[in-house]
Coordinates of C-alpha atoms and ligand atoms in Angstrom, one line a residue:
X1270 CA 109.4 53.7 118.4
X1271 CA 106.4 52.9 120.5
X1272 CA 107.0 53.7 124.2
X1273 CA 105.7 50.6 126.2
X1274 CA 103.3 51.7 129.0
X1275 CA 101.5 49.8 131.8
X1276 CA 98.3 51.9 130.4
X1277 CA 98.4 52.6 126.4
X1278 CA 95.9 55.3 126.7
X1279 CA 98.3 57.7 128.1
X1280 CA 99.9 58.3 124.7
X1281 CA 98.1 60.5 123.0
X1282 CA 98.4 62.5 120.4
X1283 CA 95.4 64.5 120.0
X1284 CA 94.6 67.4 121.7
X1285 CA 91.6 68.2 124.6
X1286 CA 89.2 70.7 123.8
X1287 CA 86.1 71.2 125.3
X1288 CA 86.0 67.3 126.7
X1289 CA 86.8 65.7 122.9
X1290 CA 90.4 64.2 121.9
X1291 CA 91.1 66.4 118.3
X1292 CA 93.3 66.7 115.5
X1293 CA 95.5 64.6 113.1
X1294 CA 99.3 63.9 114.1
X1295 CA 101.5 66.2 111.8
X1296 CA 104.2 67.7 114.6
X1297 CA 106.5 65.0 115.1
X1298 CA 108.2 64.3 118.5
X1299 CA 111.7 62.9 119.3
X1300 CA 113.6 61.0 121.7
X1301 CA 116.7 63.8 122.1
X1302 CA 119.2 61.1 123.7
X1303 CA 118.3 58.8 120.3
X1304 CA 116.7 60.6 117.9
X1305 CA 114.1 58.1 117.8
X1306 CA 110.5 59.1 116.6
X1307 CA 107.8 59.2 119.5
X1308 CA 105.0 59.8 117.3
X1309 CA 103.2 62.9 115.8
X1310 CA 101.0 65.0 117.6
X1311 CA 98.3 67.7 116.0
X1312 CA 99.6 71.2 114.5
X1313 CA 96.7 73.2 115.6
X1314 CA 96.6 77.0 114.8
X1315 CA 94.3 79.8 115.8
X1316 CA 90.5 78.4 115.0
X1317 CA 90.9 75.6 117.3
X1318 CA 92.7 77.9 120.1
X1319 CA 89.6 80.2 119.8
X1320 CA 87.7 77.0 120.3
X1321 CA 89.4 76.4 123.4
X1322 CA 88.9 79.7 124.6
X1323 CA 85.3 79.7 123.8
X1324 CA 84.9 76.2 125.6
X1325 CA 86.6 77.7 128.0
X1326 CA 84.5 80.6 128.9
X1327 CA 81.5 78.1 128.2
X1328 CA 82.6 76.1 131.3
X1329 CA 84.0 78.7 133.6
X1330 CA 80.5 80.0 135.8
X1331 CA 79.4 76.4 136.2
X1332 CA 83.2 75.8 137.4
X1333 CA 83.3 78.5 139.5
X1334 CA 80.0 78.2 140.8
X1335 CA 81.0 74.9 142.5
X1336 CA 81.7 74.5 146.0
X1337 CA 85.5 75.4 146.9
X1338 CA 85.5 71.6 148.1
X1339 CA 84.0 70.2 145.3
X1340 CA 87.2 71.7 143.0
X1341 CA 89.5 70.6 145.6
X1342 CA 88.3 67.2 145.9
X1343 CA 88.1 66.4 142.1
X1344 CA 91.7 67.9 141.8
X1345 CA 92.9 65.4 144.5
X1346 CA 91.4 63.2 142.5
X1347 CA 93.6 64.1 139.5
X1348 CA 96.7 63.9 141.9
X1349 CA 95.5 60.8 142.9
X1350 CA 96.1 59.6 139.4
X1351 CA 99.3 61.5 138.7
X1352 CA 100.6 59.4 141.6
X1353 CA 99.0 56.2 140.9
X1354 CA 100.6 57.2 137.1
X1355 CA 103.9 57.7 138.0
X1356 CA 106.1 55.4 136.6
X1357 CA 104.2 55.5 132.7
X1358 CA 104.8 59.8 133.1
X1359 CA 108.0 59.2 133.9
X1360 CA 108.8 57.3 131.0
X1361 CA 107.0 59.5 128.5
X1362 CA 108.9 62.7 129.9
X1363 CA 112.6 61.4 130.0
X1364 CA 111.6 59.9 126.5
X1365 CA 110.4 63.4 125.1
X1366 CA 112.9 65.6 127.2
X1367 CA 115.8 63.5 128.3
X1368 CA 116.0 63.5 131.4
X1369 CA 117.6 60.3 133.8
X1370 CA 114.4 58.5 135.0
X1371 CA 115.1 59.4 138.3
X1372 CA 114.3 62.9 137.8
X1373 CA 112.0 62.6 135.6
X1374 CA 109.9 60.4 138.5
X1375 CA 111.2 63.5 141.1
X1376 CA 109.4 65.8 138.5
X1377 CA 106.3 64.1 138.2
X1378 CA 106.1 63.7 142.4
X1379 CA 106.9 67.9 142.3
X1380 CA 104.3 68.5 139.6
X1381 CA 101.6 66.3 141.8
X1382 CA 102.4 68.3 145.0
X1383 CA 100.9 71.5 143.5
X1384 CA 97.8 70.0 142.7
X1385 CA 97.4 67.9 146.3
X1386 CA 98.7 71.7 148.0
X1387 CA 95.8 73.2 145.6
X1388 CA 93.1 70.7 146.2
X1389 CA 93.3 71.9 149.7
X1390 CA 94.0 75.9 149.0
X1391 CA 91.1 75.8 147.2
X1392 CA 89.0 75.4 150.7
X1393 CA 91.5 78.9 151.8
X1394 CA 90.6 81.7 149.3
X1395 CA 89.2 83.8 152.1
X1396 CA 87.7 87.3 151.8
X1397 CA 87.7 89.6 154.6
X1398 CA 85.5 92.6 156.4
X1399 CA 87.2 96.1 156.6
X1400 CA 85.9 98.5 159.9
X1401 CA 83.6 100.2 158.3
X1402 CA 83.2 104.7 157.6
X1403 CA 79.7 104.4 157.5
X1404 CA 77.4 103.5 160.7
X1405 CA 74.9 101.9 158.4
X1406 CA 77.3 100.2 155.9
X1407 CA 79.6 97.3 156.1
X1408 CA 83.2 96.7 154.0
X1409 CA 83.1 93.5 152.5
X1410 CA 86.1 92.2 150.6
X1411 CA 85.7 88.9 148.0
X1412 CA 88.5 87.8 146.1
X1413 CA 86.9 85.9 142.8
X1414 CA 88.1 83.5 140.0
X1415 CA 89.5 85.6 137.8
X1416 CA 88.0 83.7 134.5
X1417 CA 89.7 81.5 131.3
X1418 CA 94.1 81.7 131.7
X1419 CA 95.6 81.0 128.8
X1420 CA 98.8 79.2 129.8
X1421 CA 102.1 79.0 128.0
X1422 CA 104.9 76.0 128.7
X1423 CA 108.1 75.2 128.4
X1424 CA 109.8 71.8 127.7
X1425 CA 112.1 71.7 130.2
X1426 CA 109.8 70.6 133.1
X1427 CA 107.1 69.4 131.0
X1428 CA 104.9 68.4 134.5
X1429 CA 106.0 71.0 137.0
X1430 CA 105.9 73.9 134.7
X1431 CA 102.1 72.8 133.9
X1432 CA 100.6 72.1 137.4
X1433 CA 102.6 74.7 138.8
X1434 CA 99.7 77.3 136.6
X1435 CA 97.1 74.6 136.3
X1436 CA 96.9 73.7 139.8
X1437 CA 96.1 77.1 141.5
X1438 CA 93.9 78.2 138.5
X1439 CA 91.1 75.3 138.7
X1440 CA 91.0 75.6 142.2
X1441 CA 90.4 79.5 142.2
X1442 CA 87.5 78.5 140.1
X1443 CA 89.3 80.0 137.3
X1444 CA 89.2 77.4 133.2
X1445 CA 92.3 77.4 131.2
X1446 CA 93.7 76.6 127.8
X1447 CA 97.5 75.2 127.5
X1448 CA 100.4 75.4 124.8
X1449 CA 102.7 73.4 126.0
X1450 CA 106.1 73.0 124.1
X1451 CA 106.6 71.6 120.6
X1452 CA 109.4 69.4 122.2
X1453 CA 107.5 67.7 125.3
X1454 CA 103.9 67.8 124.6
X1455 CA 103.4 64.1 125.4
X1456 CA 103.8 64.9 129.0
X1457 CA 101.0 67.9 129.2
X1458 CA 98.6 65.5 126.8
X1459 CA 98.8 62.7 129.6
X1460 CA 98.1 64.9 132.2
X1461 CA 95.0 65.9 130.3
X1462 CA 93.9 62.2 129.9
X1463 CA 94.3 61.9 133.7
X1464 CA 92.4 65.6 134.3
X1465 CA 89.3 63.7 132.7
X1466 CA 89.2 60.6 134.4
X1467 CA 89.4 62.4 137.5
X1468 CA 86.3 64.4 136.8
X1469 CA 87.2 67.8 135.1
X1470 CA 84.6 69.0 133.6
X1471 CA 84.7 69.6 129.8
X1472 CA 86.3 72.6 129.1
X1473 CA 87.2 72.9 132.2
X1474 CA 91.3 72.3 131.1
X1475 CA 91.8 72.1 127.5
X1476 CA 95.0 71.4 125.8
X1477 CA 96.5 72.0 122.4
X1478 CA 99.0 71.5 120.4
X1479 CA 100.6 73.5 117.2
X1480 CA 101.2 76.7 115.5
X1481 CA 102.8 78.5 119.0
X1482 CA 102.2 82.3 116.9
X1483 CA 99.0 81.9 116.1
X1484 CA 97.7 80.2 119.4
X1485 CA 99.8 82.9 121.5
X1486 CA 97.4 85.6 119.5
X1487 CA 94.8 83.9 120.3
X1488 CA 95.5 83.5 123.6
X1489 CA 96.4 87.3 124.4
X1490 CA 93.8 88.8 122.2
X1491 CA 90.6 86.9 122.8
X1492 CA 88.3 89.0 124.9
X1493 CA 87.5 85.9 127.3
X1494 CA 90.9 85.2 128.3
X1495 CA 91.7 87.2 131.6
X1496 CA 95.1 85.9 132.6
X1497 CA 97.9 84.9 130.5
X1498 CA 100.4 82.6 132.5
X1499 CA 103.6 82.3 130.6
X1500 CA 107.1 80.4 131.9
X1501 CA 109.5 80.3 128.9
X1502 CA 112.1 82.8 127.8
X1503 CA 112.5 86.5 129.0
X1504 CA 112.4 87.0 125.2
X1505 CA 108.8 85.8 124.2
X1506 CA 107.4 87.2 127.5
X1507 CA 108.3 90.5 126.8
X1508 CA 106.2 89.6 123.5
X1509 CA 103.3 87.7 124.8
X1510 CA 102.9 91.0 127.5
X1511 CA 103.1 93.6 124.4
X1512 CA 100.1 91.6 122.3
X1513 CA 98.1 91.2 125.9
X1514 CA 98.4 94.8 126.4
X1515 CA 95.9 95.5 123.8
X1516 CA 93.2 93.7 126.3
X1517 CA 94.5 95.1 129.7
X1518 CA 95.0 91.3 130.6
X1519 CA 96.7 89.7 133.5
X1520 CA 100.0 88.8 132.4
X1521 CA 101.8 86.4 135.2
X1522 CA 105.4 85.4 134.1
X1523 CA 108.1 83.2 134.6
X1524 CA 111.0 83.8 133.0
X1525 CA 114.8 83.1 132.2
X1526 CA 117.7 83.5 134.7
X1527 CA 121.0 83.9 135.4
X1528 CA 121.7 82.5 139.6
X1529 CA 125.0 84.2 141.1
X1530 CA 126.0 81.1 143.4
X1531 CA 127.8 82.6 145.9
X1532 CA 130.8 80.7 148.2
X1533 CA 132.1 82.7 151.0
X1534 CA 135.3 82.1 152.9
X1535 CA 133.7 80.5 155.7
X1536 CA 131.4 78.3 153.8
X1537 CA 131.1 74.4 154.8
X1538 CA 133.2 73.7 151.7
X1539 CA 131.8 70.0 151.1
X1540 CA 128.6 71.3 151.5
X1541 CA 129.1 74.1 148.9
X1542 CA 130.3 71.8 146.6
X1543 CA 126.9 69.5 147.3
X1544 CA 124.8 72.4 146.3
X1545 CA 126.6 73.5 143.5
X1546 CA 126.3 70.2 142.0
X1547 CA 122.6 70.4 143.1
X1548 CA 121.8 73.3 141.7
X1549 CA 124.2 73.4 138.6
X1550 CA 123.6 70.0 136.9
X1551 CA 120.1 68.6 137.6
X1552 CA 118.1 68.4 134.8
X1553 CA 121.7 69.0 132.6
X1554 CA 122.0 72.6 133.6
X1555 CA 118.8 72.6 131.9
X1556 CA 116.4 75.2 134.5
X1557 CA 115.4 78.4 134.9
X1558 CA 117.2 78.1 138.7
X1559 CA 120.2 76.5 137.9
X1560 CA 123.4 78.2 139.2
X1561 CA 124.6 80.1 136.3
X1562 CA 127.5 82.2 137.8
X1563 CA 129.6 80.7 140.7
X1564 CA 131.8 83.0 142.8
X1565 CA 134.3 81.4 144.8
X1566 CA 136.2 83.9 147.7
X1567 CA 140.1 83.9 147.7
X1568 CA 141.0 82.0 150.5
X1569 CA 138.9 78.5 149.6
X1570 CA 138.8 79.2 145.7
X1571 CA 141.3 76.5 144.7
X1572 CA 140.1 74.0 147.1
X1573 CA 136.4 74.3 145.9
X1574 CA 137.7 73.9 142.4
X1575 CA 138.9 71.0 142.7
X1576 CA 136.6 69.2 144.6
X1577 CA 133.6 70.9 142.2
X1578 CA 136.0 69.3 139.2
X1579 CA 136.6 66.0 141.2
X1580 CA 132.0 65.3 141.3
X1581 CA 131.5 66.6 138.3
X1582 CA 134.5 64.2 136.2
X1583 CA 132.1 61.6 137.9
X1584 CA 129.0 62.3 136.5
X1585 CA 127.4 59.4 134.0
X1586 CA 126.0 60.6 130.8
X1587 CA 123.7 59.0 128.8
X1588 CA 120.0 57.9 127.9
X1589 CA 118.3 59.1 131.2
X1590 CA 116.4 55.3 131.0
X1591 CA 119.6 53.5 131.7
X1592 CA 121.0 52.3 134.9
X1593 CA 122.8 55.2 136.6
X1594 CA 122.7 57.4 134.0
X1595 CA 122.5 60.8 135.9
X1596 CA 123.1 63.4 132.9
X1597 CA 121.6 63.1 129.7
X1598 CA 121.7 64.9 126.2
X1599 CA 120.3 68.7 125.7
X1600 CA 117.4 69.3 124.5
X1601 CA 118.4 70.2 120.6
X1602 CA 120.9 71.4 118.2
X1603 CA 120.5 74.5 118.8
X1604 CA 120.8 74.4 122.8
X1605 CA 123.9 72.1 122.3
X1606 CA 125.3 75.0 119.8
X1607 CA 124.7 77.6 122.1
X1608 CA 126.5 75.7 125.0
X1609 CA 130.0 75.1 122.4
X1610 CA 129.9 78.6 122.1
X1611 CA 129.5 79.7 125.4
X1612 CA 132.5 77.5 126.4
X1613 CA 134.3 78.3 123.1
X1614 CA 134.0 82.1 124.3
X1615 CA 135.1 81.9 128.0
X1616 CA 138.3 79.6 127.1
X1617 CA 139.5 81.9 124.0
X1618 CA 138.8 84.9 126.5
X1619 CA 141.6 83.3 129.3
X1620 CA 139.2 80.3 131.2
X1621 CA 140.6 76.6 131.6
X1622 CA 138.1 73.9 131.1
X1623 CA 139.0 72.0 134.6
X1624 CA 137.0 68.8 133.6
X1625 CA 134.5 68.2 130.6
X1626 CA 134.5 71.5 127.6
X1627 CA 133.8 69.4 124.6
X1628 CA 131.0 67.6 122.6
X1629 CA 130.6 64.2 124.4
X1630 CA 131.8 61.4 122.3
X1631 CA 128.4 59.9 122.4
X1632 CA 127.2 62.5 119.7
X1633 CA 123.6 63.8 119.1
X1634 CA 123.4 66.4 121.4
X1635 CA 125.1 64.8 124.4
X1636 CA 128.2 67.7 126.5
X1637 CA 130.8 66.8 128.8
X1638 CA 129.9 68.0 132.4
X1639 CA 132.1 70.8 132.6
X1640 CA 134.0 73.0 135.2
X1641 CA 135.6 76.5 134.4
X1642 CA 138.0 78.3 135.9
X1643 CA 139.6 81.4 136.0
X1644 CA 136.0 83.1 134.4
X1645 CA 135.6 86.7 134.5
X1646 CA 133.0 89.4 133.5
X1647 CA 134.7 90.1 130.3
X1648 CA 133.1 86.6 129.3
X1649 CA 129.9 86.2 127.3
X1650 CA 129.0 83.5 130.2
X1651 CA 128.5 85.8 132.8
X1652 CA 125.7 87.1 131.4
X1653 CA 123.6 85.1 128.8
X1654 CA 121.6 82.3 130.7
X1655 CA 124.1 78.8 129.8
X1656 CA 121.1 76.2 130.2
X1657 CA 123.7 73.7 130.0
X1658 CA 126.1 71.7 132.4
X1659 CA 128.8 73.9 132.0
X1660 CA 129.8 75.4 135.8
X1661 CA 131.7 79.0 135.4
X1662 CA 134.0 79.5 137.9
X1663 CA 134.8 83.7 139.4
X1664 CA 137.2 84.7 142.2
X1665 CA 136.2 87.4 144.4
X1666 CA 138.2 89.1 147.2
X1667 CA 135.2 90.9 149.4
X1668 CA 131.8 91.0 150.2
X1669 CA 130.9 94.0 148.6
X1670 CA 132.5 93.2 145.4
X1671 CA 130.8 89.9 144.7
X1672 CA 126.8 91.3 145.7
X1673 CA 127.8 94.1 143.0
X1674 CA 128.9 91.4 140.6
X1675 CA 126.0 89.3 141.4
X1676 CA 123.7 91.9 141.1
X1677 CA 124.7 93.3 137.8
X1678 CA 122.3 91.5 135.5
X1679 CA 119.0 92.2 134.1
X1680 CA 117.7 89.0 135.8
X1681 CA 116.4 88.3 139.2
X1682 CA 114.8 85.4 139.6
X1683 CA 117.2 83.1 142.1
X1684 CA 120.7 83.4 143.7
X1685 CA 122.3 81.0 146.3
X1686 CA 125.2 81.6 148.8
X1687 CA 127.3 79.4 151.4
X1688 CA 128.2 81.1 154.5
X1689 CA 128.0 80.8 158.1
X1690 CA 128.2 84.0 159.3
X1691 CA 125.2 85.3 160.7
X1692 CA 125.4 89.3 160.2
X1693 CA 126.7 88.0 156.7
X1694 CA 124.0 85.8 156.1
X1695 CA 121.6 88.6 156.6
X1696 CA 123.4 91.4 155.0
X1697 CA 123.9 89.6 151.5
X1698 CA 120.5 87.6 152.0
X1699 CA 118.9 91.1 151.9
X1700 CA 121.4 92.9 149.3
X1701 CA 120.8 90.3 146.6
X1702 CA 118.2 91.3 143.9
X1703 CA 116.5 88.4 143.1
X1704 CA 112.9 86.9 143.9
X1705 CA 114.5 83.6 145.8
X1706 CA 117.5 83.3 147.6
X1707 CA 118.7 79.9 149.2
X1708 CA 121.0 80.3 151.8
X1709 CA 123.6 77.4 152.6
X1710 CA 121.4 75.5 150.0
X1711 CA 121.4 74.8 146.5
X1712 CA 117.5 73.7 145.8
X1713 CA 115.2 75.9 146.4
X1714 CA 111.6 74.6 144.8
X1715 CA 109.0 73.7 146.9
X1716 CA 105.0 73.8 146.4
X1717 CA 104.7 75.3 149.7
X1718 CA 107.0 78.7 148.8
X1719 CA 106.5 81.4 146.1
X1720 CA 108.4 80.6 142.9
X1721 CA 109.3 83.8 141.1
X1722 CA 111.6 86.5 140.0
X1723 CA 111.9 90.2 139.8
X1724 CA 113.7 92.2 136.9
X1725 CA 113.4 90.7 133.8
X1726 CA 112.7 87.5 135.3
X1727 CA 108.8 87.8 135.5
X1728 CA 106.1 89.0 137.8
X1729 CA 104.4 86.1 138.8
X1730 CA 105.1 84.1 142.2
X1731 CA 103.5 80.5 142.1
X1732 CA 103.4 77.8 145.2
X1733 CA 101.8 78.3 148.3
X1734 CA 99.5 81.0 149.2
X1735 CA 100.6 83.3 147.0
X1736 CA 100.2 81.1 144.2
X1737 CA 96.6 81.7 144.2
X1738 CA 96.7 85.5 144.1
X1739 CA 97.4 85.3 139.9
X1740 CA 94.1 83.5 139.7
X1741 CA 91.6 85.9 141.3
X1742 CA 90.1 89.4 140.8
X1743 CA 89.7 91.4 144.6
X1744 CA 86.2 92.8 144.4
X1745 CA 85.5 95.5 147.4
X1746 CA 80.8 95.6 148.0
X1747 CA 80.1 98.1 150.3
X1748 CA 76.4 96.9 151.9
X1749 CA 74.4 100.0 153.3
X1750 CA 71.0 100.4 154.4
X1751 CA 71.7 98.7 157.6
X1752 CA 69.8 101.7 159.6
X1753 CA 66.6 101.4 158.6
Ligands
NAD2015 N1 110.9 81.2 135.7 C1 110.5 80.0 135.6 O1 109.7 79.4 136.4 C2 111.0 79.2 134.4 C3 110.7 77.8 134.4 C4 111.1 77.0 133.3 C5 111.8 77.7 132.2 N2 112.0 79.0 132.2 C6 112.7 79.6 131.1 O2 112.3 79.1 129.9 C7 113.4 79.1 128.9 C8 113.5 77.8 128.3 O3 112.3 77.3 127.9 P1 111.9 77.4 126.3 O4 113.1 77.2 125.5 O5 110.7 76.5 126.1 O6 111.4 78.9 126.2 P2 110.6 79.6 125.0 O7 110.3 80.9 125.5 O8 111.4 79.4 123.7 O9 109.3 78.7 124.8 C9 108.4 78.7 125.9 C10 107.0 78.4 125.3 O10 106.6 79.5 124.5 C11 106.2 79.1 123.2 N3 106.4 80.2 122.3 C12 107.5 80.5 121.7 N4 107.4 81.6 120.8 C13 106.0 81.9 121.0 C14 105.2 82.9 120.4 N5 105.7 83.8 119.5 N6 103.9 83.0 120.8 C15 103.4 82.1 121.7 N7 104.1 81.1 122.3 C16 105.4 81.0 121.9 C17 106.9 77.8 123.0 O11 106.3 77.1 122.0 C18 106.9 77.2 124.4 O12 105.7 76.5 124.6 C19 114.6 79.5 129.7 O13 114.9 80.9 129.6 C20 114.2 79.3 131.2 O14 114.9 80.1 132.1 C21 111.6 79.8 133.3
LIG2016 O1 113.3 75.6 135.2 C1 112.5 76.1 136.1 C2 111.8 75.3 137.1 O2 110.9 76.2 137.8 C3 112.8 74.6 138.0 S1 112.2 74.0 139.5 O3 112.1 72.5 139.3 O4 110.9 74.6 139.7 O5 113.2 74.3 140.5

């Protein structure tokens, strides 16, 4: 199936390194809501992710060596093009990843915010002087592109998850290699095509597809490679830090999680409800953010049920091209597997499936939007990450009891709560252990903000300011002699 495009040339195959387009098609790519065959990209191992590397290192002084406003203006360039690109990137991610068109054109605008925010941080990566101890010496402080990141992707945000690194890195003065993921590389390969007509430099930003392994080796062991920047699973960044170990690299991570959503008695009920639905079933439960545990107090617990059940029973699933389609299938087998069992577990342990709880009839890997209730702790969904539209249900009577329950995970990168209170607001706000907490809101992501986790939800924070701070090396120079 040949995706029709207003420009052709933005399906490609091949892969970027060092400025040329390389490699035969051999990995083949699906459409998940029809199975249909997008095409074949390359299956590049280790030889041509040293290559990368190397063309990467190659590049880096000129790169850095560049006026801060000569990065930031060629990457406004590229977001010029994302932009001017939308509708054809669009198309090529719901077709790879499945997601309605609507979100998939909300994803490309969010993935071209971080490089517009970073074309003009880029003009911002200030030093500073420090009083000195010396009477003839002065404290100078630089902060310096760090060198060639190495950058890992997932599939579900095949844009965001891409620019998000990409972005900050290239305007720090920093070159990078990307993997992106076996199931949506299309996206990351059209971003490349747009990277060179807006003037990046060969070797500059080089991306390949293939053999994830062998690349991730190469990646993490290669003596030119100074930051590894990886957002998948908590699983294969704990491995991907182990193997960078070896060269004392920068490892920045972003990993999986598992969001307490939080209702309190005197929540805005409605607007609960619109924030669960927000944060639940965009992208078909399908992010790293997406409310994964939702505790409901006493008093408005059967009244937020219902309503939840009564928005989600509306939902449309289908192709994510099709009019008002607003969920569409999983991402695999093996995702649509996990979500049955997940389900299967909660409702043999005691849970009732409100709405949804079964295959959809449309097959593939297609689930009903789902509502649980009656869920409890004892239940394998309260702690594995669902990545599905499946919305547990938990009662809780107190305050206390529910920032325990919400707390007691091995993740940490967001939680959410409705409340009005104010000494409330502040008091869970600041009990919760995670790296983002929205607060009477159910989206959180924003280019201007830090993105990130704590626990075993990475390191890493990425968006605004901080974003850059992954990217460069702090070098103190002490200048004496000033006396004589
Ligand atoms: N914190 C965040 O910002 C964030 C954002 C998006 C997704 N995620 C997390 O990512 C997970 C879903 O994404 P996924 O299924 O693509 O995750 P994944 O970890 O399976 O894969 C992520 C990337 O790692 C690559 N990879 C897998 N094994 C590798 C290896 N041994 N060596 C090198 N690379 C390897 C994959 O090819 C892919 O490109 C979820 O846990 C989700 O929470 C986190
Ligand atoms: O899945 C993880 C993404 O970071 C989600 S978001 O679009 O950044 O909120």
């Amino acid at each position: 199936m040949t995706l029709v495009l207003k420009d052709p040339e933005l399906l490609e195959f091949r892969s970027l390194i060092d400025g040329e387009w390389v490699g035969a098609g051999v990995d083949a790519v699906h459409n998940p809501a029809t199975g249909a065959l997008l095409g074949h990209v390359a299956h590049l191992g280790a030889a041509e992710a040293t290559r990368a590397v190397e063309a990467a290192a190659r590049a880096f002084k000129p790169w850095a060596k560049k006026l801060a406003k000569e990065r930031g203006a060629i990457l406004r360039r590229w977001f010029d093009l994302i932009i001017a690109n939308r509708e054809d990137l669009a198309l090529i991610l719901t077709s790879e990843q499945g997601k309605p068109l609507a979100e998939a054109r909300g994803e490309i605008d969010y993935a071209a915010s971080y490089v517009e925010y970073y074309a003009e941080e880029a003009k911002r990566i200030y030093g500073e002087t420090v009083p000195s101890h010396r009477p003839d010496a002065r404290i100078i402080v630089a902060r310096q592109p760090a060198g060639v990141v190495a950058a890992i992707t997932p599939w579900n945000f095949p844009a965001g998850m891409i620019t998000r690194k990409i972005a900050p890195a290239l305007a720090a003065g920093c070159t990078a290699v990307v993997k992106p993921a076996p199931e949506t590389p299309l996206t990351a390969l059209a971003l490349a095509v747009l990277a060179q007509r807006a003037g990046i430099p060969d070797g500059v930003f080089n991306v390949l597809t293939g053999d994830a392994p062998a690349i991730g080796q190469v990646f993490t062991g290669h003596p030119a490679v100074r930051v590894v920047g990886f957002t998948g699973s908590t699983e294969v960044g704990k491995l991907l830090m182990r193997q960078a170990a070896g060269g004392v690299k920068k490892v920045a991570l972003e990993l999986g999680g598992n969001a307490p959503f939080i209702v309190f008695d005197d929540a805005d009920i409605d607007a609960a409800v619109e924030g669960a639905m927000i944060s639940k079933f965009r992208n078909m439960g399908q992010t790293c953010v997406c409310a994964n545990r939702i505790y409901v107090q006493d008093g408005v617990y059967d009244a937020f049920v219902a309503r939840l059940a009564e928005r989600v029973a509306a939902l449309v699933v289908g192709e994510g091209t099709a009019p008002g389609v607003t969920q569409g299938p999983l991402i695999t087998a093996d995702a649509l597997a996990k979500v049955e069992r997940l389900v299967a577990d909660a409702t043999a342990k005691g849970a009732t499936a409100v709405t949804g709880g079964r295959h959809h009839a449309l097959g593939r890997t297609f689930y009903e939007p789902t509502v649980l209730a009656g869920v409890t702790a004892a239940m394998t969904v309260a702690r594995e990450e669902i990545f599905g539209p499946v919305a547990p249900v938990f009662r809780f009577h107190s305050e206390d009891e529910v920032v325990e329950a919400a707390n007691n995970t091995e993740y940490g990168l967001a939680a959410y709560f409705y409340a009005r209170d104010i000494g409330r607001i502040f008091r869970v706000a600041e009990a919760l252990e995670y790296g983002m907490v929205g607060i009477n809101s159910g989206l959180l992501s924003s280019e201007l903000a830090p993105f990130g986790g704590v626990k075993e939800s990475g390191n890493s924070r990425e968006g605004g300011p901080h974003g850059i701070a992954e990217f460069v090396e702090t070098k103190y120079m002490l200048l004496g002699g000033l006396d004589r």
